[in-house]
Structures are given as C-alpha cells and as structure tokens.
Short mmCIF file of C-alpha atoms and ligand atoms in Angstrom, two decimals:
data_model
loop_
_atom_site.label_atom_id
_atom_site.label_comp_id
_atom_site.label_asym_id
_atom_site.label_seq_id
_atom_site.Cartn_x
_atom_site.Cartn_y
_atom_site.Cartn_z
CA MET A 1 -32.76 -122.94 124.26
CA SER A 2 -31.13 -120.05 122.31
CA LEU A 3 -30.83 -116.73 123.96
CA ASP A 4 -30.46 -115.25 120.68
CA VAL A 5 -33.90 -113.63 120.04
CA ALA A 6 -32.20 -111.87 117.16
CA THR A 7 -32.32 -115.03 114.83
CA ARG A 8 -36.24 -114.86 115.31
CA PRO A 9 -37.42 -111.50 115.83
CA LEU A 10 -41.05 -110.86 115.45
CA ASP A 11 -40.33 -107.24 115.25
CA ARG A 12 -43.97 -106.29 115.46
CA LEU A 13 -43.81 -102.70 117.44
CA ALA A 14 -44.76 -100.89 114.30
CA ASP A 15 -48.22 -102.55 114.29
CA PHE A 16 -48.68 -100.80 117.82
CA PRO A 17 -49.69 -97.21 117.81
CA ALA A 18 -49.91 -96.72 121.49
CA ILE A 19 -46.40 -97.70 122.05
CA PRO A 20 -44.11 -94.54 121.41
CA ALA A 21 -40.33 -95.13 120.46
CA GLY A 22 -38.26 -95.90 123.61
CA TRP A 23 -40.96 -96.83 125.82
CA ALA A 24 -40.41 -100.49 127.03
CA TYR A 25 -43.99 -101.92 127.86
CA LEU A 26 -43.34 -105.15 130.01
CA ASP A 27 -46.86 -105.28 131.66
CA THR A 28 -48.62 -107.39 128.97
CA ALA A 29 -49.73 -109.92 131.49
CA ALA A 30 -52.04 -107.17 132.93
CA THR A 31 -53.42 -106.01 129.55
CA ALA A 32 -51.90 -106.23 126.01
CA GLN A 33 -51.46 -103.40 123.59
CA LYS A 34 -53.66 -103.05 120.49
CA PRO A 35 -52.45 -103.44 117.37
CA GLN A 36 -53.63 -101.04 114.62
CA VAL A 37 -55.80 -103.88 112.99
CA VAL A 38 -57.83 -104.30 116.25
CA VAL A 39 -58.14 -100.39 116.67
CA ASP A 40 -59.22 -100.10 112.92
CA ALA A 41 -61.97 -103.19 113.30
CA ILE A 42 -63.36 -101.33 116.47
CA THR A 43 -63.52 -98.06 114.38
CA ARG A 44 -64.98 -99.49 111.40
CA ALA A 45 -67.73 -101.00 113.54
CA TYR A 46 -68.58 -97.89 115.40
CA GLY A 47 -68.00 -95.79 112.48
CA GLU A 48 -69.23 -97.56 109.47
CA THR A 49 -71.37 -100.72 110.01
CA TYR A 50 -73.02 -100.30 113.50
CA ALA A 51 -76.24 -101.67 114.41
CA THR A 52 -77.68 -103.94 116.97
CA VAL A 53 -77.72 -107.89 116.65
CA HIS A 54 -80.25 -110.61 116.76
CA ARG A 55 -83.33 -108.31 116.55
CA GLY A 56 -83.14 -105.98 113.41
CA VAL A 57 -85.36 -106.82 110.50
CA TYR A 58 -82.87 -104.30 108.26
CA GLN A 59 -80.16 -105.56 106.42
CA ARG A 60 -77.40 -103.44 108.64
CA SER A 61 -78.53 -105.35 111.45
CA ALA A 62 -78.62 -108.82 109.68
CA ASP A 63 -75.25 -107.94 108.57
CA MET A 64 -73.99 -107.20 112.15
CA THR A 65 -75.32 -110.18 113.34
CA LEU A 66 -73.39 -112.13 110.89
CA ALA A 67 -70.40 -110.27 111.87
CA TYR A 68 -70.92 -111.12 115.43
CA GLU A 69 -71.74 -114.95 115.03
CA ALA A 70 -68.60 -114.85 112.77
CA ALA A 71 -66.66 -113.89 115.81
CA ARG A 72 -67.90 -116.76 117.87
CA GLU A 73 -66.85 -119.18 114.98
CA ARG A 74 -63.34 -117.47 115.00
CA VAL A 75 -63.01 -117.97 118.56
CA ALA A 76 -64.47 -121.59 118.24
CA GLY A 77 -61.65 -122.31 115.66
CA PHE A 78 -58.74 -120.47 117.82
CA ILE A 79 -59.10 -122.54 120.66
CA GLY A 80 -60.29 -126.05 119.01
CA ALA A 81 -64.17 -126.17 120.16
CA GLY A 82 -66.36 -128.52 118.42
CA SER A 83 -68.68 -125.81 117.54
CA ALA A 84 -69.27 -122.02 117.93
CA ASP A 85 -72.31 -122.98 120.15
CA GLU A 86 -69.68 -124.01 122.79
CA ILE A 87 -68.64 -120.36 122.83
CA VAL A 88 -70.13 -118.20 125.47
CA PHE A 89 -69.30 -114.42 125.12
CA VAL A 90 -68.76 -112.93 128.49
CA ARG A 91 -67.10 -109.49 129.89
CA GLY A 92 -63.88 -111.37 130.78
CA ALA A 93 -62.39 -114.27 132.49
CA THR A 94 -63.95 -113.10 135.68
CA GLU A 95 -67.39 -113.22 134.38
CA GLY A 96 -66.82 -116.44 132.85
CA ILE A 97 -65.55 -118.06 136.24
CA ASN A 98 -68.62 -116.45 138.20
CA LEU A 99 -71.01 -117.54 135.38
CA VAL A 100 -69.71 -121.14 135.99
CA ALA A 101 -69.99 -120.75 139.68
CA TYR A 102 -73.35 -119.61 140.00
CA SER A 103 -75.01 -121.51 136.92
CA TRP A 104 -73.14 -124.73 136.93
CA ALA A 105 -71.37 -125.24 140.72
CA ALA A 106 -74.57 -123.67 142.30
CA ASN A 107 -76.98 -126.18 140.78
CA GLN A 108 -74.57 -129.17 140.77
CA LEU A 109 -72.46 -128.99 143.88
CA GLY A 110 -73.74 -129.14 147.62
CA PRO A 111 -72.81 -130.17 151.39
CA GLY A 112 -70.02 -132.62 151.25
CA ASN A 113 -68.70 -131.83 147.87
CA ARG A 114 -65.07 -130.10 147.29
CA ILE A 115 -63.52 -127.88 144.91
CA LEU A 116 -59.63 -128.16 144.62
CA LEU A 117 -57.92 -124.97 143.38
CA SER A 118 -53.84 -124.40 143.62
CA GLN A 119 -51.95 -121.77 145.81
CA LEU A 120 -50.89 -119.72 142.67
CA GLU A 121 -54.51 -118.73 141.27
CA HIS A 122 -55.49 -115.63 140.39
CA HIS A 123 -58.25 -114.00 143.04
CA SER A 124 -60.87 -114.38 140.21
CA ASN A 125 -60.29 -118.28 140.30
CA ILE A 126 -60.57 -118.22 144.04
CA VAL A 127 -63.25 -115.77 145.48
CA PRO A 128 -66.19 -116.83 143.28
CA TRP A 129 -65.33 -120.50 144.54
CA GLN A 130 -65.21 -119.14 148.41
CA MET A 131 -68.44 -117.31 147.87
CA ILE A 132 -70.38 -120.19 146.21
CA ALA A 133 -68.84 -122.53 148.54
CA ALA A 134 -69.92 -120.41 151.79
CA GLU A 135 -73.62 -120.41 150.26
CA ARG A 136 -73.81 -123.92 149.40
CA GLY A 137 -71.69 -125.72 152.29
CA ILE A 138 -68.99 -126.90 149.82
CA ALA A 139 -65.25 -127.37 151.06
CA ILE A 140 -62.28 -126.05 149.29
CA ASP A 141 -58.65 -127.41 149.25
CA VAL A 142 -55.82 -125.81 147.76
CA ALA A 143 -52.86 -128.12 145.93
CA PRO A 144 -49.53 -126.69 147.01
CA LEU A 145 -46.66 -125.76 144.27
CA THR A 146 -43.17 -127.28 143.54
CA ALA A 147 -40.13 -125.47 144.71
CA ASP A 148 -39.70 -123.85 141.39
CA GLY A 149 -43.33 -122.65 141.42
CA ARG A 150 -45.61 -124.96 139.35
CA ILE A 151 -48.80 -126.46 140.56
CA ASP A 152 -47.76 -129.80 142.11
CA LEU A 153 -49.57 -132.30 140.09
CA ASP A 154 -48.28 -135.03 142.25
CA SER A 155 -50.06 -133.48 145.22
CA VAL A 156 -53.16 -133.02 143.09
CA GLU A 157 -53.54 -136.46 142.20
CA ALA A 158 -52.82 -137.51 145.69
CA MET A 159 -55.22 -135.10 147.07
CA LEU A 160 -58.37 -135.77 145.04
CA THR A 161 -61.14 -137.89 146.00
CA PRO A 162 -64.52 -138.91 144.95
CA GLU A 163 -66.02 -135.97 146.95
CA HIS A 164 -64.07 -133.36 144.59
CA LYS A 165 -66.60 -132.17 141.77
CA LEU A 166 -64.30 -129.63 140.14
CA VAL A 167 -60.58 -128.83 139.89
CA ALA A 168 -60.00 -125.09 138.87
CA LEU A 169 -56.45 -124.13 137.73
CA ALA A 170 -54.65 -121.39 136.01
CA HIS A 171 -52.99 -122.87 132.65
CA VAL A 172 -50.19 -120.07 132.79
CA SER A 173 -49.29 -118.22 136.32
CA ASN A 174 -49.84 -114.57 135.84
CA VAL A 175 -47.17 -114.33 138.55
CA LEU A 176 -44.77 -117.05 137.76
CA GLY A 177 -45.41 -117.95 134.06
CA SER A 178 -45.48 -121.44 134.94
CA VAL A 179 -47.34 -123.81 132.57
CA LEU A 180 -49.78 -126.39 133.61
CA ASP A 181 -49.78 -129.75 132.41
CA VAL A 182 -53.58 -129.45 131.41
CA ALA A 183 -53.91 -132.82 130.04
CA ARG A 184 -52.45 -134.60 133.25
CA ALA A 185 -54.75 -132.21 135.53
CA ALA A 186 -57.79 -133.31 133.41
CA LYS A 187 -56.88 -136.99 133.69
CA ALA A 188 -56.52 -136.68 137.31
CA ALA A 189 -59.78 -134.71 137.59
CA HIS A 190 -61.69 -137.07 135.85
CA SER A 191 -60.29 -140.24 137.64
CA VAL A 192 -62.42 -138.79 140.38
CA GLY A 193 -65.24 -137.89 138.43
CA ALA A 194 -64.51 -134.10 138.91
CA LYS A 195 -64.54 -131.49 136.06
CA LEU A 196 -61.72 -129.47 135.11
CA LEU A 197 -61.94 -125.47 134.77
CA VAL A 198 -58.61 -123.94 133.16
CA ASP A 199 -58.09 -120.21 133.69
CA GLY A 200 -56.61 -119.45 130.23
CA CYS A 201 -56.09 -115.71 130.57
CA GLN A 202 -52.31 -115.78 130.55
CA ALA A 203 -52.07 -118.92 128.11
CA VAL A 204 -54.14 -117.71 124.99
CA PRO A 205 -52.01 -114.96 124.39
CA ARG A 206 -48.52 -117.29 124.20
CA LEU A 207 -49.46 -120.65 123.66
CA PRO A 208 -51.46 -122.70 121.19
CA VAL A 209 -54.56 -123.75 122.90
CA ASP A 210 -56.82 -126.53 121.61
CA VAL A 211 -59.40 -127.59 124.28
CA GLY A 212 -60.18 -130.89 122.53
CA ALA A 213 -56.51 -132.06 123.20
CA LEU A 214 -56.49 -130.64 126.61
CA GLY A 215 -59.36 -132.60 127.88
CA CYS A 216 -60.59 -129.75 130.12
CA ASP A 217 -64.47 -129.21 130.69
CA PHE A 218 -64.58 -125.19 130.95
CA TYR A 219 -61.75 -122.83 129.65
CA VAL A 220 -62.00 -119.08 130.17
CA PHE A 221 -59.96 -116.25 128.99
CA SER A 222 -60.19 -112.49 128.46
CA GLY A 223 -59.87 -110.50 125.03
CA HIS A 224 -57.90 -107.46 126.33
CA LYS A 225 -55.11 -109.62 127.30
CA LEU A 226 -54.99 -111.27 123.64
CA TYR A 227 -54.49 -107.98 122.16
CA GLY A 228 -58.34 -107.48 121.90
CA PRO A 229 -60.45 -104.96 123.36
CA THR A 230 -61.47 -104.96 127.22
CA GLY A 231 -65.40 -106.04 128.25
CA ILE A 232 -65.11 -109.02 125.83
CA GLY A 233 -64.26 -112.60 127.19
CA VAL A 234 -64.90 -116.22 126.53
CA LEU A 235 -66.30 -119.15 128.52
CA TRP A 236 -66.12 -122.53 126.89
CA ALA A 237 -67.39 -125.29 128.10
CA ARG A 238 -68.62 -128.97 126.84
CA PRO A 239 -71.93 -128.95 125.20
CA GLU A 240 -73.35 -131.57 127.39
CA ILE A 241 -72.29 -129.30 130.51
CA LEU A 242 -73.71 -126.10 128.99
CA ALA A 243 -77.03 -127.95 128.18
CA VAL A 244 -77.70 -128.48 132.12
CA MET A 245 -76.51 -125.35 133.09
CA PRO A 246 -79.66 -122.85 134.02
CA PRO A 247 -79.58 -119.27 133.13
CA TRP A 248 -77.32 -116.95 135.13
CA GLN A 249 -78.68 -113.59 134.52
CA GLY A 250 -82.08 -112.68 133.06
CA GLY A 251 -83.06 -110.45 130.52
CA GLY A 252 -83.70 -109.89 126.59
CA SER A 253 -81.94 -112.35 124.28
CA MET A 254 -81.75 -115.43 126.64
CA ILE A 255 -85.07 -116.50 126.22
CA ASP A 256 -87.39 -118.63 124.26
CA ARG A 257 -90.66 -117.21 125.15
CA VAL A 258 -91.67 -115.13 127.82
CA SER A 259 -95.43 -115.11 129.62
CA PHE A 260 -96.27 -114.44 133.08
CA SER A 261 -97.44 -117.95 133.25
CA GLY A 262 -93.80 -119.02 132.74
CA THR A 263 -90.84 -118.47 130.69
CA THR A 264 -88.70 -120.73 128.67
CA PHE A 265 -85.14 -120.15 127.79
CA ALA A 266 -83.07 -120.12 124.58
CA PRO A 267 -80.35 -122.92 124.10
CA PRO A 268 -76.52 -122.23 124.74
CA PRO A 269 -75.05 -120.13 123.90
CA GLY A 270 -77.48 -117.73 123.75
CA ARG A 271 -79.12 -118.65 127.09
CA PHE A 272 -75.93 -117.01 128.83
CA GLU A 273 -75.88 -113.88 127.21
CA ALA A 274 -78.58 -111.54 128.46
CA GLY A 275 -78.88 -108.34 127.06
CA THR A 276 -77.26 -106.40 124.10
CA PRO A 277 -73.86 -107.91 123.98
CA HIS A 278 -70.73 -106.22 123.66
CA ILE A 279 -70.96 -106.61 119.66
CA VAL A 280 -67.91 -104.31 119.00
CA GLY A 281 -66.17 -106.05 121.55
CA ALA A 282 -66.75 -109.48 119.67
CA LEU A 283 -65.63 -107.94 116.32
CA GLY A 284 -62.34 -106.54 118.12
CA LEU A 285 -61.49 -109.93 119.40
CA HIS A 286 -61.90 -111.55 115.83
CA ALA A 287 -59.60 -109.09 114.48
CA ALA A 288 -57.03 -109.92 117.40
CA ILE A 289 -57.55 -113.35 116.87
CA ASP A 290 -56.65 -113.05 113.14
CA TYR A 291 -53.71 -110.72 113.96
CA VAL A 292 -52.15 -113.57 116.75
CA GLU A 293 -52.81 -116.30 114.08
CA GLY A 294 -51.29 -114.32 111.57
CA ILE A 295 -47.93 -114.37 113.45
CA GLY A 296 -48.47 -117.93 114.87
CA LEU A 297 -48.81 -118.85 118.69
CA GLU A 298 -45.74 -121.09 117.92
CA ALA A 299 -43.59 -118.21 116.85
CA ILE A 300 -45.26 -115.94 119.62
CA HIS A 301 -44.14 -118.53 122.08
CA ALA A 302 -40.59 -119.08 120.84
CA HIS A 303 -40.27 -115.35 121.13
CA GLU A 304 -41.40 -114.90 124.61
CA THR A 305 -39.26 -117.77 125.69
CA ALA A 306 -36.50 -116.17 124.55
CA LEU A 307 -37.14 -112.94 126.09
CA VAL A 308 -37.73 -114.71 129.51
CA ALA A 309 -34.33 -116.67 128.97
CA GLN A 310 -32.45 -113.37 128.21
CA ALA A 311 -34.32 -111.43 131.28
CA ARG A 312 -33.62 -114.08 133.75
CA GLU A 313 -30.14 -114.74 132.67
CA ALA A 314 -29.19 -110.95 132.89
CA LEU A 315 -31.14 -110.34 136.13
CA SER A 316 -29.52 -113.54 137.93
CA GLN A 317 -26.15 -111.61 137.41
CA ILE A 318 -27.35 -109.05 139.85
CA ASN A 319 -26.70 -110.03 143.31
CA SER A 320 -29.62 -108.49 145.25
CA VAL A 321 -32.19 -109.94 142.83
CA ARG A 322 -34.33 -112.81 143.80
CA LEU A 323 -36.18 -114.31 140.57
CA PHE A 324 -39.54 -116.46 141.19
CA GLY A 325 -40.74 -118.90 139.08
CA PRO A 326 -39.72 -121.65 136.68
CA GLU A 327 -36.80 -121.37 133.94
CA ASP A 328 -39.15 -122.43 131.17
CA ALA A 329 -41.92 -119.76 132.27
CA ALA A 330 -44.37 -118.37 129.38
CA GLY A 331 -43.56 -114.74 128.81
CA ILE A 332 -43.63 -113.75 132.53
CA VAL A 333 -40.69 -112.97 135.04
CA SER A 334 -41.48 -111.96 138.66
CA PHE A 335 -38.77 -110.78 140.88
CA ALA A 336 -37.79 -108.73 144.04
CA ILE A 337 -34.72 -106.77 145.25
CA GLU A 338 -33.68 -107.20 148.89
CA GLY A 339 -34.65 -104.39 150.88
CA VAL A 340 -36.51 -102.57 148.01
CA HIS A 341 -40.23 -102.51 147.79
CA PRO A 342 -41.47 -103.51 144.41
CA HIS A 343 -43.23 -100.32 144.04
CA ASP A 344 -40.06 -98.39 144.42
CA ILE A 345 -38.71 -100.57 141.76
CA GLY A 346 -41.42 -99.89 139.21
CA THR A 347 -41.30 -96.07 139.82
CA ILE A 348 -37.55 -95.82 139.07
CA LEU A 349 -38.13 -98.11 136.15
CA ASP A 350 -40.88 -95.73 135.00
CA GLU A 351 -38.37 -92.94 135.11
CA GLY A 352 -36.23 -95.00 132.62
CA GLN A 353 -38.98 -95.58 130.31
CA VAL A 354 -39.73 -99.17 131.45
CA ALA A 355 -43.47 -100.27 132.43
CA ILE A 356 -43.41 -102.93 134.91
CA ARG A 357 -46.16 -104.23 137.24
CA ALA A 358 -45.53 -104.08 141.24
CA GLY A 359 -47.62 -105.49 143.88
CA HIS A 360 -49.35 -108.89 144.54
CA HIS A 361 -50.90 -109.27 141.22
CA CYS A 362 -54.18 -110.32 142.64
CA ALA A 363 -52.59 -113.58 143.93
CA GLN A 364 -52.35 -112.60 147.70
CA PRO A 365 -52.02 -116.29 148.81
CA LEU A 366 -49.19 -117.03 146.25
CA MET A 367 -47.45 -113.89 147.61
CA GLU A 368 -47.86 -115.77 151.01
CA ALA A 369 -46.44 -119.22 149.80
CA LEU A 370 -43.51 -117.02 148.36
CA GLY A 371 -43.04 -115.43 151.63
CA VAL A 372 -43.20 -111.68 150.32
CA ALA A 373 -45.73 -108.97 150.37
CA ALA A 374 -45.35 -108.22 146.58
CA THR A 375 -43.29 -108.73 143.70
CA ALA A 376 -42.00 -106.87 140.57
CA ARG A 377 -43.09 -108.52 137.50
CA ALA A 378 -42.00 -107.97 133.65
CA SER A 379 -44.32 -109.81 131.18
CA PHE A 380 -43.73 -109.91 127.33
CA GLY A 381 -45.71 -109.54 124.04
CA VAL A 382 -45.35 -109.62 120.19
CA TYR A 383 -44.07 -105.92 120.53
CA ASN A 384 -40.98 -106.45 122.88
CA GLY A 385 -37.41 -107.02 121.73
CA PRO A 386 -34.02 -107.73 123.21
CA ALA A 387 -33.73 -104.09 123.80
CA ASP A 388 -36.37 -103.92 126.18
CA ILE A 389 -34.72 -106.55 128.32
CA ASP A 390 -31.72 -104.20 127.93
CA ALA A 391 -33.62 -101.22 129.08
CA LEU A 392 -35.05 -103.33 132.46
CA VAL A 393 -31.67 -104.60 133.33
CA LYS A 394 -30.24 -101.13 133.01
CA GLY A 395 -33.14 -99.67 135.31
CA ILE A 396 -32.63 -102.73 137.84
CA GLN A 397 -28.76 -101.76 138.01
CA ARG A 398 -30.12 -98.02 138.65
CA VAL A 399 -32.26 -99.37 141.43
CA THR A 400 -29.72 -101.52 143.07
CA ARG A 401 -27.20 -98.05 142.92
CA ILE A 402 -29.71 -95.88 144.36
CA PHE A 403 -30.43 -98.48 147.48
CA GLY A 404 -26.97 -99.01 147.90
N1 PMP B 1 -56.92 -115.16 135.55
C1 PMP B 1 -55.63 -114.70 135.32
C2 PMP B 1 -54.59 -115.89 135.57
C3 PMP B 1 -55.31 -113.34 135.16
O1 PMP B 1 -53.92 -112.99 135.04
C4 PMP B 1 -56.25 -112.47 135.06
C5 PMP B 1 -56.27 -110.80 134.80
N2 PMP B 1 -55.13 -110.45 135.58
C6 PMP B 1 -57.90 -112.91 135.60
C7 PMP B 1 -58.00 -114.08 135.74
C8 PMP B 1 -58.95 -111.87 135.50
O2 PMP B 1 -59.32 -111.72 134.05
P1 PMP B 1 -60.15 -110.27 133.92
O3 PMP B 1 -59.82 -109.03 134.85
O4 PMP B 1 -59.94 -109.51 132.43
O5 PMP B 1 -61.56 -110.83 134.25
#
C-alpha cells in the first residue's frame, strides 16, 4: 500500500464551506461536513421549490413528490437495491434499526429464539435488540473480536444455531474501522435460517456497497455521515421481508383506507413512513449521493486507506501511543496515550485546530473488551489530506510533551 497520498489527492476541501483554512476536521465518523452542492440543494428546496409531497393536487406539490421519489430511486441505485420500493426513508440508522426491531423482530421472534450481535457494535445496534429481547423473551449472544479488532467470523459460524433468527453486525466499526466480510456473515446467518442486518453507517461514506452482492437481508445507514443532512436515513430490506412487516407507527400517509370499522395500510415503503416525511432531507441526501458518486467510492476508499496508513505509521513512532484496530481499517483510527485521558488529548488537539472525537463512541462494550474507558479517534473524509495528519501528529507530540 502506498503511503504517498499526494499521488492521488482528492483535494475536495474547497467544496466545503464550513471548513475554514487550517482546521483539521477529523471527526467524520461522528458526522460529515457538507459540500456546497448539498447546502445548495437544501436552500433551493426550502427557498424555491418547497411544497408537501403525496397529497397536493397543485403542480408544485406534484413536482416535489417527483423529486422526493427520485431521491428514493437514487438511494436504490446507490446501494444496489432491486427497486425503489425497497427503500424506506427513516430519521437515521438508529430509527431504521428500531423499525426492524419493533416491526419485524417483535412479530417474527419469540421465546426460545436468539439474536447474535458482536462486541464492537454501536449502542444503536445493541439497545433496540435488548429492549425487544426483554419484551419477547429472546436471548442475545455476543460474538468476540479477533486480536486486531475484527468481528471474529470463525466464532460467529461456531456460535450460530437454528435458534438464531437474526444476526446484526456493523459493516465498518465506528471505533476501529475494521471492515466486515458481509458476504461470509450472510452465508453463515442463512445456513441456520437467520436473517442478517448490517449497520452500514460507517461503510456507505467510504466503501462501494451493493446489497445484492453482499447477500444481507436488512441494511441501514444515516444520511449525515454520507455528506448529507441530519434527520434522514435509510432502511433497505428484501421486498419479501418488508411485505410481512406490519406498520410500526400509525398516522397519515401510511394508510390505504381509514375507517372506524377497520383501517388498511399502504404497501411498503409508504406503510413505514407515517406522517409528513423529511422531504428536504431526502433531496439533500440525493445531492450528497451525486456528490460522492461524482468522486467515486473506490477513489474515496483508496484516499482514506492511504490517510489511515499515514496516520498509523506516524502515530506508531510515538512510544506512548497505543493504536487500536487493524492495519487495513477503513477511514478510522482509534488510539490512546498511556496516562492521558482521551478528553485531554482532544482538548489539547483542539487548541492546535485539530478536531477529533474522544470518549466511548457509543460503544461501551467494545471499550470493555479493549480494556479502556475511552479512546481518542481520528476519522477521515474526502476533505482531508496529508497536512491534516501532520497536524494531528504534531498535536499528539505536544500532548506527550505536556504530560511528560
Ligand atoms: N451505527 C454506527 C456504526 C454509527 O457510527 C452510528 C453513529 N455514530 C450509528 C449507528 C447511529 O447513527 P445515527 O445516530 O445517525 O442514527
């Protein structure tokens, strides 16, 4: 792997109005900055073309409906879904997972059934399952990690039994950047008759994703980590699974006919989108997908891989730094410094215009497995370059000087 990022620079910093010169924004795993084209799409939607969707008899609303549904088509194409009808717009990955828990799992799973998770999951891929498991008498098992911080698929395969009905795993760890072999996980889940849900939050901004080729059954992600707006996300599921899922929330838009003698529901995906949706969020997400595809996910992945290699190489030269996760992590590097709280690392780096995340990253069970209370995390995006890594390393050297 080449460390020479300069041979393939993305050089997209100028596209991002909220990143001032000299600021190293290294917190994209929490949320990505927005390119001007996304800001423009949102401004245009509210400032020029705004109207509701699905109900209006007037032209403006019909046009907005077309734009909203075009965003759904765009998402379907982006992740290789068979049809736009397989795309449910939600508030984010968290809501997507809760929807699957409360619509699919609550109706398909019961006492005696088991769900398999992994030690590195984000709380949003743990807590909804714990809540539904407690309600329905379902057991939860936790797959361990390999020494370098990947979900241990040998263990997953060994742990699975016919009682397992669902396996729910992160495609890319938000702490370690480790990438899951989704196709292998899907094969393992299907071999015992279980479904595979993939939390794609950290994968869609940094890897090409094709749900058909991956072979999973559910895929969720948030728009705001993909350079799009907050408040919009996606649940994809196989059409035959969506077809057996009852509504989760009731209200306008999700019905076929309402009467006090009985209400019937719209087919998917409308059945799962009660109320006025985040219309402008969907349009902003459309613009964000156009933006990342304009660069190319392969190019983004190569760029971030080179930044990870540069960061790991430089940080490993500093004696007191402990690096977590595998060498080939996707866009994310977690580390700790002996005797220094990660919050202090973050604060000192901030004084040098370097923004990282410090804490448990909504992955407390993973912190437990790593034997730390928290880590410092640098995560990359299309606007980062070698100078940001240099600034990070300089900041870390300053931390080690301050703390002796
Ligand atoms: N899963 C992973 C791996 C994440 O990184 C995040 C966000 N940190 C989530 C789920 C939850 O996403 P959101 O808060 O946008 O719903």
